[in-house]
Amino acid sequence: MKLFDQTLPAGGGSHPHLLRTARVQPELVLDISRLLARLLHPTPTGVDRVEMAYARGLLARAPERLNFAAVHPSGLYGRLRHAEVRAFLDHTSNRWETIGVYESRTERHRQATRWFWRLRPHAIPPASRPRILIQPSPNHLDRPERMAAKVTRERAKLICLVHDLIPITHPEFARPGGAVRHRERIRTIEMQAHGVLLNSQATLNALSQTCGSVLNGRPMRVAPLGVEQRQNPSAVQQAGRPYFLCLGTIEPRKNHLLLLNVWRSIVERLGRERSPLLLIVGRRGWENENVIDMLDRCEMLRGAVRELDRIPDGELRNLISGARALLMPSFAEGFGLPVAEALAAQVPVIASDLPAHREAGGDVPDYLDPLDGAAWREAILAYTSDISPRRAAQISRLSGWSPTTWEHHVEAVLELAEEVAQC
């Protein structure tokens, strides 16, 4: 480890409190390539939200030593001007919050062209102190030569955030070719990263099993993702009758099929008018023919299940606040961010019994086997009632729960950056 001597003031004199070595805080370079690449998308993915939180959090915590960089859609890598990045972050947040889904295709492309010009890359200045490049998304990790070129041009050490190992540990749930691509990302981290952040102990365990001892000796931190604690008490029963919410892309590992079969059995038992609603918020993904068939063709589910492709964040928060519970029957997760977000809004959660969900929710949610349809049906019917003892018990448990904040996560990033700079 290397310590940097603090410079003494000229003019002589003894100042014992200055005669100590002190760590130099490294320069930070945040790669926001993903946010730039997603300009045409009106709503964010979970990874988009994380990259935005890094940009906002580091600006708040260490603005004097933070710089931004990105691989531009033109293929060039370089620095981005602070003022333009700040304006871009505000613009993007506003699109996510209210207007993005209502833009015309023409307006969307016009805005993207304007920002591509404003965020054109500029030259990288020489480093005056240790420099750390922070990579919070998987963008370009499957292209090791591009990552190596960025690190070389910056003359920096690299820190990467690992979101999950799911395409490797559960290849049956990945896109075609997803496992191979994700292994390439992990190999890039093995070969090039000087420090590694992980969003959960579950992700660290999966990384350790995948990489063995390759990463041993490198600084690592488990830093749960942050959540903003926001409540909207006025947003009750947005759908006009009791409803449950399921968030996430419609893909095999999210286990939407279980919920649709549960809802069909509820409608058969209670009738459509007396059944609660299921609101599915998320775009249609891949390898999901059975789910799509039920959504499009199952007459029993009409009026009992509603599919919402993309909605603004403001409307989504209203829906979360009024739900009887968030439903997360996933087969695998890296970190249960929707679980933590729902609990932060004081909304109960029924989730599959996964280590990542338990890290996010602690002892508060009801945890169920993702294959036990009867248990899910029983829980959903129990939570539907306004006087549900089971739901009231979870709300009582919520009083002792508090989310990890983004401030805590960013502090872990800064600590890791300092440790890496000293190595």
Short mmCIF file of C-alpha atoms in Angstrom, two decimals:
data_model
loop_
_atom_site.label_atom_id
_atom_site.label_comp_id
_atom_site.label_asym_id
_atom_site.label_seq_id
_atom_site.Cartn_x
_atom_site.Cartn_y
_atom_site.Cartn_z
CA MET A 1 0.00 0.00 0.00
CA LYS A 2 1.20 3.50 -0.74
CA LEU A 3 0.67 6.60 1.35
CA PHE A 4 1.14 10.10 0.00
CA ASP A 5 2.89 12.72 2.13
CA GLN A 6 0.92 15.83 2.84
CA THR A 7 2.77 18.95 1.61
CA LEU A 8 3.89 21.36 4.32
CA PRO A 9 3.36 25.10 3.90
CA ALA A 10 6.35 27.23 2.95
CA GLY A 11 7.94 29.65 5.43
CA GLY A 12 9.27 27.27 8.08
CA GLY A 13 7.79 26.70 11.47
CA SER A 14 6.83 23.46 13.08
CA HIS A 15 3.25 22.26 12.81
CA PRO A 16 3.08 18.84 14.47
CA HIS A 17 -0.48 18.28 13.28
CA LEU A 18 0.75 18.57 9.69
CA LEU A 19 3.72 16.23 10.15
CA ARG A 20 1.73 13.11 9.41
CA THR A 21 1.10 11.16 6.29
CA ALA A 22 -2.39 11.34 4.85
CA ARG A 23 -4.17 9.49 2.13
CA VAL A 24 -4.72 11.35 -1.08
CA GLN A 25 -8.31 11.09 -2.24
CA PRO A 26 -8.25 9.76 -5.81
CA GLU A 27 -9.76 11.44 -8.81
CA LEU A 28 -12.98 9.67 -9.79
CA VAL A 29 -14.11 9.06 -13.36
CA LEU A 30 -17.66 7.74 -13.69
CA ASP A 31 -18.47 5.98 -16.94
CA ILE A 32 -22.09 6.81 -17.91
CA SER A 33 -22.02 5.06 -21.29
CA ARG A 34 -25.21 3.17 -20.49
CA LEU A 35 -27.30 6.27 -19.80
CA LEU A 36 -26.07 7.76 -23.06
CA ALA A 37 -26.80 4.57 -24.99
CA ARG A 38 -30.35 4.44 -23.58
CA LEU A 39 -31.38 7.90 -24.76
CA LEU A 40 -34.16 6.56 -26.99
CA HIS A 41 -35.75 4.56 -24.17
CA PRO A 42 -38.50 6.44 -22.30
CA THR A 43 -38.36 4.39 -19.09
CA PRO A 44 -35.39 2.95 -17.18
CA THR A 45 -34.27 -0.56 -16.38
CA GLY A 46 -32.91 -1.36 -12.94
CA VAL A 47 -29.34 -1.00 -14.24
CA ASP A 48 -30.21 2.43 -15.69
CA ARG A 49 -31.48 3.52 -12.27
CA VAL A 50 -28.25 2.37 -10.63
CA GLU A 51 -26.06 4.34 -13.05
CA MET A 52 -28.22 7.43 -12.47
CA ALA A 53 -27.93 6.98 -8.69
CA TYR A 54 -24.13 6.75 -8.98
CA ALA A 55 -24.02 9.99 -10.98
CA ARG A 56 -26.30 11.84 -8.55
CA GLY A 57 -24.68 10.35 -5.46
CA LEU A 58 -21.09 11.05 -6.46
CA LEU A 59 -21.99 14.58 -7.53
CA ALA A 60 -23.45 15.16 -4.08
CA ARG A 61 -20.62 13.47 -2.17
CA ALA A 62 -17.43 14.26 -4.12
CA PRO A 63 -18.12 16.87 -6.82
CA GLU A 64 -14.66 18.46 -6.63
CA ARG A 65 -12.88 15.27 -7.77
CA LEU A 66 -15.53 13.71 -10.00
CA ASN A 67 -15.36 13.61 -13.77
CA PHE A 68 -17.66 11.95 -16.30
CA ALA A 69 -16.75 9.89 -19.34
CA ALA A 70 -18.55 7.69 -21.84
CA VAL A 71 -18.27 5.75 -25.05
CA HIS A 72 -20.24 7.96 -27.41
CA PRO A 73 -22.61 6.35 -29.94
CA SER A 74 -20.04 7.42 -32.55
CA GLY A 75 -17.65 4.92 -30.95
CA LEU A 76 -15.32 7.53 -29.45
CA TYR A 77 -14.45 7.50 -25.77
CA GLY A 78 -13.71 10.68 -23.87
CA ARG A 79 -14.61 13.08 -21.10
CA LEU A 80 -17.96 14.86 -20.86
CA ARG A 81 -18.41 18.43 -19.66
CA HIS A 82 -19.83 18.72 -16.15
CA ALA A 83 -22.48 21.29 -17.00
CA GLU A 84 -23.78 19.22 -19.91
CA VAL A 85 -23.88 16.05 -17.81
CA ARG A 86 -25.83 17.79 -15.05
CA ALA A 87 -28.35 19.07 -17.60
CA PHE A 88 -28.55 15.60 -19.18
CA LEU A 89 -29.21 13.94 -15.81
CA ASP A 90 -32.02 16.41 -15.10
CA HIS A 91 -33.50 15.86 -18.56
CA THR A 92 -33.35 12.08 -18.21
CA SER A 93 -34.88 12.10 -14.73
CA ASN A 94 -37.73 14.27 -15.98
CA ARG A 95 -38.38 11.92 -18.89
CA TRP A 96 -38.48 8.93 -16.56
CA GLU A 97 -40.72 10.75 -14.09
CA THR A 98 -43.39 12.18 -16.36
CA ILE A 99 -43.04 12.76 -20.08
CA GLY A 100 -40.90 10.04 -21.69
CA VAL A 101 -43.64 7.54 -22.53
CA TYR A 102 -45.75 10.29 -24.11
CA GLU A 103 -43.10 11.55 -26.54
CA SER A 104 -43.62 10.96 -30.23
CA ARG A 105 -41.02 8.94 -32.08
CA THR A 106 -39.96 12.09 -33.93
CA GLU A 107 -39.50 14.06 -30.71
CA ARG A 108 -37.60 11.20 -29.11
CA HIS A 109 -35.11 11.09 -31.97
CA ARG A 110 -34.83 14.88 -32.06
CA GLN A 111 -33.95 15.01 -28.38
CA ALA A 112 -31.49 12.15 -28.71
CA THR A 113 -29.69 13.87 -31.57
CA ARG A 114 -29.43 17.07 -29.53
CA TRP A 115 -27.93 15.26 -26.54
CA PHE A 116 -25.56 13.20 -28.67
CA TRP A 117 -24.11 16.50 -29.85
CA ARG A 118 -24.03 18.16 -26.45
CA LEU A 119 -22.40 15.10 -24.88
CA ARG A 120 -19.72 14.62 -27.51
CA PRO A 121 -16.47 13.36 -25.96
CA HIS A 122 -13.50 15.61 -25.18
CA ALA A 123 -9.83 15.01 -24.52
CA ILE A 124 -8.67 13.28 -21.34
CA PRO A 125 -6.32 15.48 -19.29
CA PRO A 126 -3.19 14.10 -17.63
CA ALA A 127 -3.68 12.72 -14.13
CA SER A 128 -2.39 14.82 -11.25
CA ARG A 129 -3.16 12.19 -8.60
CA PRO A 130 -4.34 8.57 -8.50
CA ARG A 131 -7.31 8.06 -10.79
CA ILE A 132 -10.12 5.53 -10.44
CA LEU A 133 -12.47 4.62 -13.31
CA ILE A 134 -15.85 3.48 -11.97
CA GLN A 135 -17.93 1.13 -14.13
CA PRO A 136 -21.44 0.75 -12.59
CA SER A 137 -23.05 -1.08 -15.52
CA PRO A 138 -22.18 -4.16 -17.60
CA ASN A 139 -21.90 -2.05 -20.77
CA HIS A 140 -18.72 -2.95 -22.71
CA LEU A 141 -17.56 -5.55 -20.18
CA ASP A 142 -18.17 -8.16 -22.88
CA ARG A 143 -15.65 -6.29 -25.04
CA PRO A 144 -12.37 -6.62 -23.11
CA GLU A 145 -10.36 -4.72 -25.70
CA ARG A 146 -12.62 -1.68 -25.33
CA MET A 147 -12.42 -1.80 -21.54
CA ALA A 148 -8.63 -2.11 -21.69
CA ALA A 149 -8.45 0.88 -24.03
CA LYS A 150 -10.53 3.00 -21.63
CA VAL A 151 -8.35 2.09 -18.65
CA THR A 152 -5.16 2.74 -20.63
CA ARG A 153 -6.32 6.12 -21.92
CA GLU A 154 -7.36 7.20 -18.45
CA ARG A 155 -4.17 5.83 -16.85
CA ALA A 156 -6.53 4.69 -14.13
CA LYS A 157 -7.39 1.73 -11.95
CA LEU A 158 -10.77 0.12 -12.59
CA ILE A 159 -13.65 -0.59 -10.20
CA CYS A 160 -16.62 -2.62 -11.46
CA LEU A 161 -20.06 -3.20 -9.94
CA VAL A 162 -21.31 -6.78 -10.41
CA HIS A 163 -25.12 -6.88 -10.54
CA ASP A 164 -25.61 -10.65 -10.74
CA LEU A 165 -24.28 -13.94 -12.10
CA ILE A 166 -27.70 -15.21 -13.20
CA PRO A 167 -26.91 -15.88 -16.90
CA ILE A 168 -24.06 -18.13 -15.69
CA THR A 169 -25.67 -19.78 -12.66
CA HIS A 170 -29.10 -20.10 -14.33
CA PRO A 171 -28.44 -20.18 -18.10
CA GLU A 172 -31.93 -21.59 -18.71
CA PHE A 173 -33.35 -18.15 -17.84
CA ALA A 174 -30.97 -16.11 -20.03
CA ARG A 175 -31.40 -14.84 -23.55
CA PRO A 176 -29.93 -17.12 -26.22
CA GLY A 177 -26.16 -16.67 -25.96
CA GLY A 178 -26.55 -14.80 -22.68
CA ALA A 179 -24.40 -17.19 -20.65
CA VAL A 180 -21.46 -16.90 -23.05
CA ARG A 181 -21.71 -13.12 -23.11
CA HIS A 182 -21.89 -12.87 -19.32
CA ARG A 183 -18.90 -15.16 -18.89
CA GLU A 184 -16.97 -12.73 -21.09
CA ARG A 185 -17.98 -9.88 -18.77
CA ILE A 186 -16.80 -11.79 -15.73
CA ARG A 187 -13.52 -12.67 -17.45
CA THR A 188 -12.99 -8.97 -18.16
CA ILE A 189 -13.49 -8.22 -14.46
CA GLU A 190 -11.09 -11.04 -13.54
CA MET A 191 -8.41 -9.72 -15.88
CA GLN A 192 -8.81 -5.95 -15.58
CA ALA A 193 -10.64 -4.85 -12.42
CA HIS A 194 -8.55 -3.59 -9.51
CA GLY A 195 -11.55 -3.56 -7.16
CA VAL A 196 -15.02 -5.09 -7.20
CA LEU A 197 -18.35 -3.94 -5.79
CA LEU A 198 -21.20 -6.39 -5.29
CA ASN A 199 -24.82 -5.52 -4.63
CA SER A 200 -25.44 -8.43 -2.25
CA GLN A 201 -23.78 -11.27 -0.38
CA ALA A 202 -25.69 -13.59 -2.71
CA THR A 203 -23.91 -12.04 -5.69
CA LEU A 204 -20.54 -12.31 -3.92
CA ASN A 205 -21.18 -15.99 -3.19
CA ALA A 206 -22.09 -16.64 -6.83
CA LEU A 207 -19.01 -14.75 -8.02
CA SER A 208 -16.78 -16.73 -5.67
CA GLN A 209 -18.20 -20.02 -6.94
CA THR A 210 -17.75 -18.92 -10.55
CA CYS A 211 -14.28 -17.39 -10.28
CA GLY A 212 -12.76 -19.54 -7.57
CA SER A 213 -9.67 -17.83 -6.17
CA VAL A 214 -9.00 -15.62 -9.20
CA LEU A 215 -10.14 -12.44 -7.43
CA ASN A 216 -8.51 -13.26 -4.10
CA GLY A 217 -6.45 -10.40 -2.73
CA ARG A 218 -8.27 -7.68 -4.63
CA PRO A 219 -10.30 -5.11 -2.64
CA MET A 220 -13.99 -6.01 -2.65
CA ARG A 221 -17.11 -4.57 -1.02
CA VAL A 222 -20.66 -5.83 -0.64
CA ALA A 223 -22.76 -2.67 -0.88
CA PRO A 224 -26.56 -3.13 -1.05
CA LEU A 225 -28.27 -0.85 -3.54
CA GLY A 226 -29.90 2.24 -2.13
CA VAL A 227 -33.56 3.15 -1.94
CA GLU A 228 -35.28 6.48 -1.53
CA GLN A 229 -37.93 6.35 1.17
CA ARG A 230 -40.97 8.00 -0.39
CA GLN A 231 -44.60 7.62 0.50
CA ASN A 232 -47.76 8.77 -1.22
CA PRO A 233 -50.61 8.16 1.24
CA SER A 234 -53.20 9.65 -1.13
CA ALA A 235 -52.54 6.96 -3.74
CA VAL A 236 -54.89 4.28 -2.39
CA GLN A 237 -56.71 1.74 -4.57
CA GLN A 238 -55.62 3.33 -7.84
CA ALA A 239 -57.30 0.57 -9.83
CA GLY A 240 -60.71 1.02 -8.18
CA ARG A 241 -60.60 -2.34 -6.35
CA PRO A 242 -57.97 -4.33 -4.43
CA TYR A 243 -54.98 -5.04 -6.61
CA PHE A 244 -51.52 -6.58 -6.50
CA LEU A 245 -48.47 -5.45 -8.42
CA CYS A 246 -45.77 -7.45 -10.18
CA LEU A 247 -42.76 -5.46 -11.49
CA GLY A 248 -40.18 -6.58 -14.00
CA THR A 249 -39.55 -7.61 -17.58
CA ILE A 250 -41.71 -10.56 -18.64
CA GLU A 251 -39.00 -13.21 -18.83
CA PRO A 252 -38.78 -16.81 -17.57
CA ARG A 253 -36.92 -16.22 -14.30
CA LYS A 254 -39.53 -13.70 -13.11
CA ASN A 255 -42.07 -16.57 -12.94
CA HIS A 256 -45.09 -14.65 -14.23
CA LEU A 257 -46.62 -17.96 -15.28
CA LEU A 258 -47.17 -18.95 -11.65
CA LEU A 259 -49.10 -15.73 -10.97
CA LEU A 260 -51.27 -16.11 -14.06
CA ASN A 261 -52.21 -19.65 -13.11
CA VAL A 262 -52.94 -18.51 -9.55
CA TRP A 263 -55.16 -15.71 -10.86
CA ARG A 264 -57.03 -18.07 -13.12
CA SER A 265 -57.81 -20.32 -10.15
CA ILE A 266 -58.92 -17.28 -8.08
CA VAL A 267 -61.30 -16.14 -10.81
CA GLU A 268 -62.68 -19.66 -11.15
CA ARG A 269 -63.36 -19.69 -7.41
CA LEU A 270 -64.61 -16.13 -6.80
CA GLY A 271 -65.75 -14.89 -10.19
CA ARG A 272 -64.21 -11.99 -12.09
CA GLU A 273 -65.97 -9.18 -10.22
CA ARG A 274 -65.02 -10.41 -6.75
CA SER A 275 -61.42 -11.24 -7.63
CA PRO A 276 -58.54 -8.84 -6.94
CA LEU A 277 -56.66 -7.36 -9.89
CA LEU A 278 -53.16 -8.30 -10.93
CA LEU A 279 -51.21 -5.43 -12.52
CA ILE A 280 -48.11 -6.54 -14.43
CA VAL A 281 -45.71 -3.65 -15.06
CA GLY A 282 -42.90 -4.48 -17.45
CA ARG A 283 -42.15 -4.94 -21.10
CA ARG A 284 -42.36 -8.29 -22.87
CA GLY A 285 -38.97 -9.96 -22.96
CA TRP A 286 -37.77 -13.28 -24.30
CA GLU A 287 -38.53 -17.02 -24.15
CA ASN A 288 -42.00 -16.33 -22.72
CA GLU A 289 -44.46 -17.90 -25.16
CA ASN A 290 -46.61 -19.54 -22.46
CA VAL A 291 -46.98 -16.29 -20.54
CA ILE A 292 -47.82 -14.29 -23.66
CA ASP A 293 -50.37 -16.90 -24.72
CA MET A 294 -52.15 -16.58 -21.38
CA LEU A 295 -52.07 -12.79 -21.47
CA ASP A 296 -53.39 -12.64 -25.01
CA ARG A 297 -55.77 -15.60 -25.17
CA CYS A 298 -56.98 -16.63 -21.71
CA GLU A 299 -60.60 -15.43 -21.46
CA MET A 300 -60.70 -16.19 -17.73
CA LEU A 301 -58.07 -13.52 -17.07
CA ARG A 302 -59.75 -10.71 -18.99
CA GLY A 303 -60.65 -7.93 -16.58
CA ALA A 304 -58.66 -9.60 -13.78
CA VAL A 305 -55.13 -9.10 -15.13
CA ARG A 306 -53.85 -5.89 -16.69
CA GLU A 307 -50.55 -5.58 -18.50
CA LEU A 308 -48.85 -2.17 -18.31
CA ASP A 309 -45.86 -2.01 -20.63
CA ARG A 310 -44.23 1.30 -19.70
CA ILE A 311 -45.47 3.93 -17.29
CA PRO A 312 -43.78 7.05 -15.88
CA ASP A 313 -42.08 6.75 -12.50
CA GLY A 314 -44.59 9.12 -10.89
CA GLU A 315 -47.50 6.91 -11.92
CA LEU A 316 -45.60 3.79 -10.88
CA ARG A 317 -45.06 5.13 -7.37
CA ASN A 318 -48.80 5.79 -7.11
CA LEU A 319 -49.54 2.21 -8.14
CA ILE A 320 -47.05 0.81 -5.64
CA SER A 321 -48.49 2.90 -2.82
CA GLY A 322 -52.03 1.64 -3.39
CA ALA A 323 -51.23 -2.05 -3.85
CA ARG A 324 -52.27 -4.73 -1.37
CA ALA A 325 -48.77 -6.14 -1.88
CA LEU A 326 -45.89 -6.36 -4.34
CA LEU A 327 -45.52 -9.88 -5.73
CA MET A 328 -42.02 -11.16 -6.58
CA PRO A 329 -42.15 -14.90 -7.39
CA SER A 330 -38.74 -14.88 -9.16
CA PHE A 331 -36.60 -17.99 -9.49
CA ALA A 332 -33.34 -15.99 -9.25
CA GLU A 333 -32.27 -12.43 -8.38
CA GLY A 334 -29.00 -10.60 -7.83
CA PHE A 335 -30.58 -8.01 -5.54
CA GLY A 336 -34.26 -7.56 -4.78
CA LEU A 337 -34.48 -3.84 -5.51
CA PRO A 338 -38.29 -3.79 -6.07
CA VAL A 339 -38.65 -5.53 -2.69
CA ALA A 340 -36.74 -2.77 -0.93
CA GLU A 341 -38.55 -0.05 -2.90
CA ALA A 342 -41.98 -1.40 -1.97
CA LEU A 343 -41.09 -1.74 1.70
CA ALA A 344 -39.68 1.79 1.68
CA ALA A 345 -43.14 2.93 0.53
CA GLN A 346 -44.68 0.97 3.43
CA VAL A 347 -46.21 -1.57 1.03
CA PRO A 348 -46.14 -5.29 1.96
CA VAL A 349 -44.22 -7.78 -0.15
CA ILE A 350 -44.83 -11.44 -0.95
CA ALA A 351 -41.63 -12.82 -2.46
CA SER A 352 -39.96 -16.07 -3.41
CA ASP A 353 -37.63 -17.37 -0.75
CA LEU A 354 -34.29 -16.32 -2.24
CA PRO A 355 -31.15 -15.16 -0.41
CA ALA A 356 -31.17 -11.90 -2.39
CA HIS A 357 -34.79 -11.19 -1.42
CA ARG A 358 -34.02 -11.85 2.24
CA GLU A 359 -31.04 -9.48 2.08
CA ALA A 360 -33.27 -6.77 0.62
CA GLY A 361 -36.30 -7.30 2.84
CA GLY A 362 -35.00 -8.84 6.02
CA ASP A 363 -37.69 -10.48 8.15
CA VAL A 364 -40.52 -8.27 6.84
CA PRO A 365 -41.95 -9.93 3.67
CA ASP A 366 -43.79 -13.21 3.45
CA TYR A 367 -41.42 -15.63 1.69
CA LEU A 368 -42.83 -18.53 -0.34
CA ASP A 369 -41.54 -21.33 -2.53
CA PRO A 370 -41.71 -20.06 -6.15
CA LEU A 371 -43.15 -23.43 -7.20
CA ASP A 372 -45.92 -23.62 -4.58
CA GLY A 373 -48.91 -22.18 -6.39
CA ALA A 374 -51.33 -23.14 -3.60
CA ALA A 375 -49.32 -21.18 -1.03
CA TRP A 376 -49.25 -18.12 -3.30
CA ARG A 377 -52.99 -18.31 -3.87
CA GLU A 378 -53.63 -18.60 -0.13
CA ALA A 379 -51.39 -15.60 0.64
CA ILE A 380 -52.91 -13.42 -2.09
CA LEU A 381 -56.45 -14.16 -0.94
CA ALA A 382 -55.45 -13.45 2.65
CA TYR A 383 -53.90 -10.08 1.69
CA THR A 384 -56.93 -9.05 -0.38
CA SER A 385 -59.12 -8.32 2.62
CA ASP A 386 -59.08 -4.83 4.18
CA ILE A 387 -58.97 -6.48 7.60
CA SER A 388 -56.36 -9.10 6.72
CA PRO A 389 -54.50 -10.19 9.91
CA ARG A 390 -51.66 -11.57 7.78
CA ARG A 391 -51.16 -8.27 5.95
CA ALA A 392 -51.47 -6.32 9.21
CA ALA A 393 -48.74 -8.48 10.73
CA GLN A 394 -46.35 -7.59 7.91
CA ILE A 395 -47.17 -3.89 8.22
CA SER A 396 -46.36 -4.20 11.92
CA ARG A 397 -42.98 -5.75 11.07
CA LEU A 398 -42.32 -2.82 8.74
CA SER A 399 -42.07 -0.46 11.71
CA GLY A 400 -38.67 -1.92 12.55
CA TRP A 401 -37.28 -1.89 9.01
CA SER A 402 -35.37 0.83 7.21
CA PRO A 403 -33.83 0.73 3.73
CA THR A 404 -30.20 1.14 2.79
CA THR A 405 -29.78 4.63 1.39
CA TRP A 406 -27.84 5.59 -1.70
CA GLU A 407 -25.67 7.72 0.58
CA HIS A 408 -24.49 4.52 2.31
CA HIS A 409 -23.86 2.80 -1.01
CA VAL A 410 -21.88 5.75 -2.40
CA GLU A 411 -19.83 5.88 0.79
CA ALA A 412 -18.86 2.24 0.17
CA VAL A 413 -17.86 3.16 -3.41
CA LEU A 414 -15.64 5.98 -2.13
CA GLU A 415 -14.04 3.74 0.50
CA LEU A 416 -13.26 1.09 -2.11
CA ALA A 417 -11.87 3.72 -4.50
CA GLU A 418 -9.51 4.96 -1.80
CA GLU A 419 -8.39 1.45 -0.94
CA VAL A 420 -7.75 0.62 -4.59
CA ALA A 421 -5.78 3.86 -5.05
CA GLN A 422 -3.47 2.90 -2.20
CA CYS A 423 -2.70 -0.59 -3.54
#
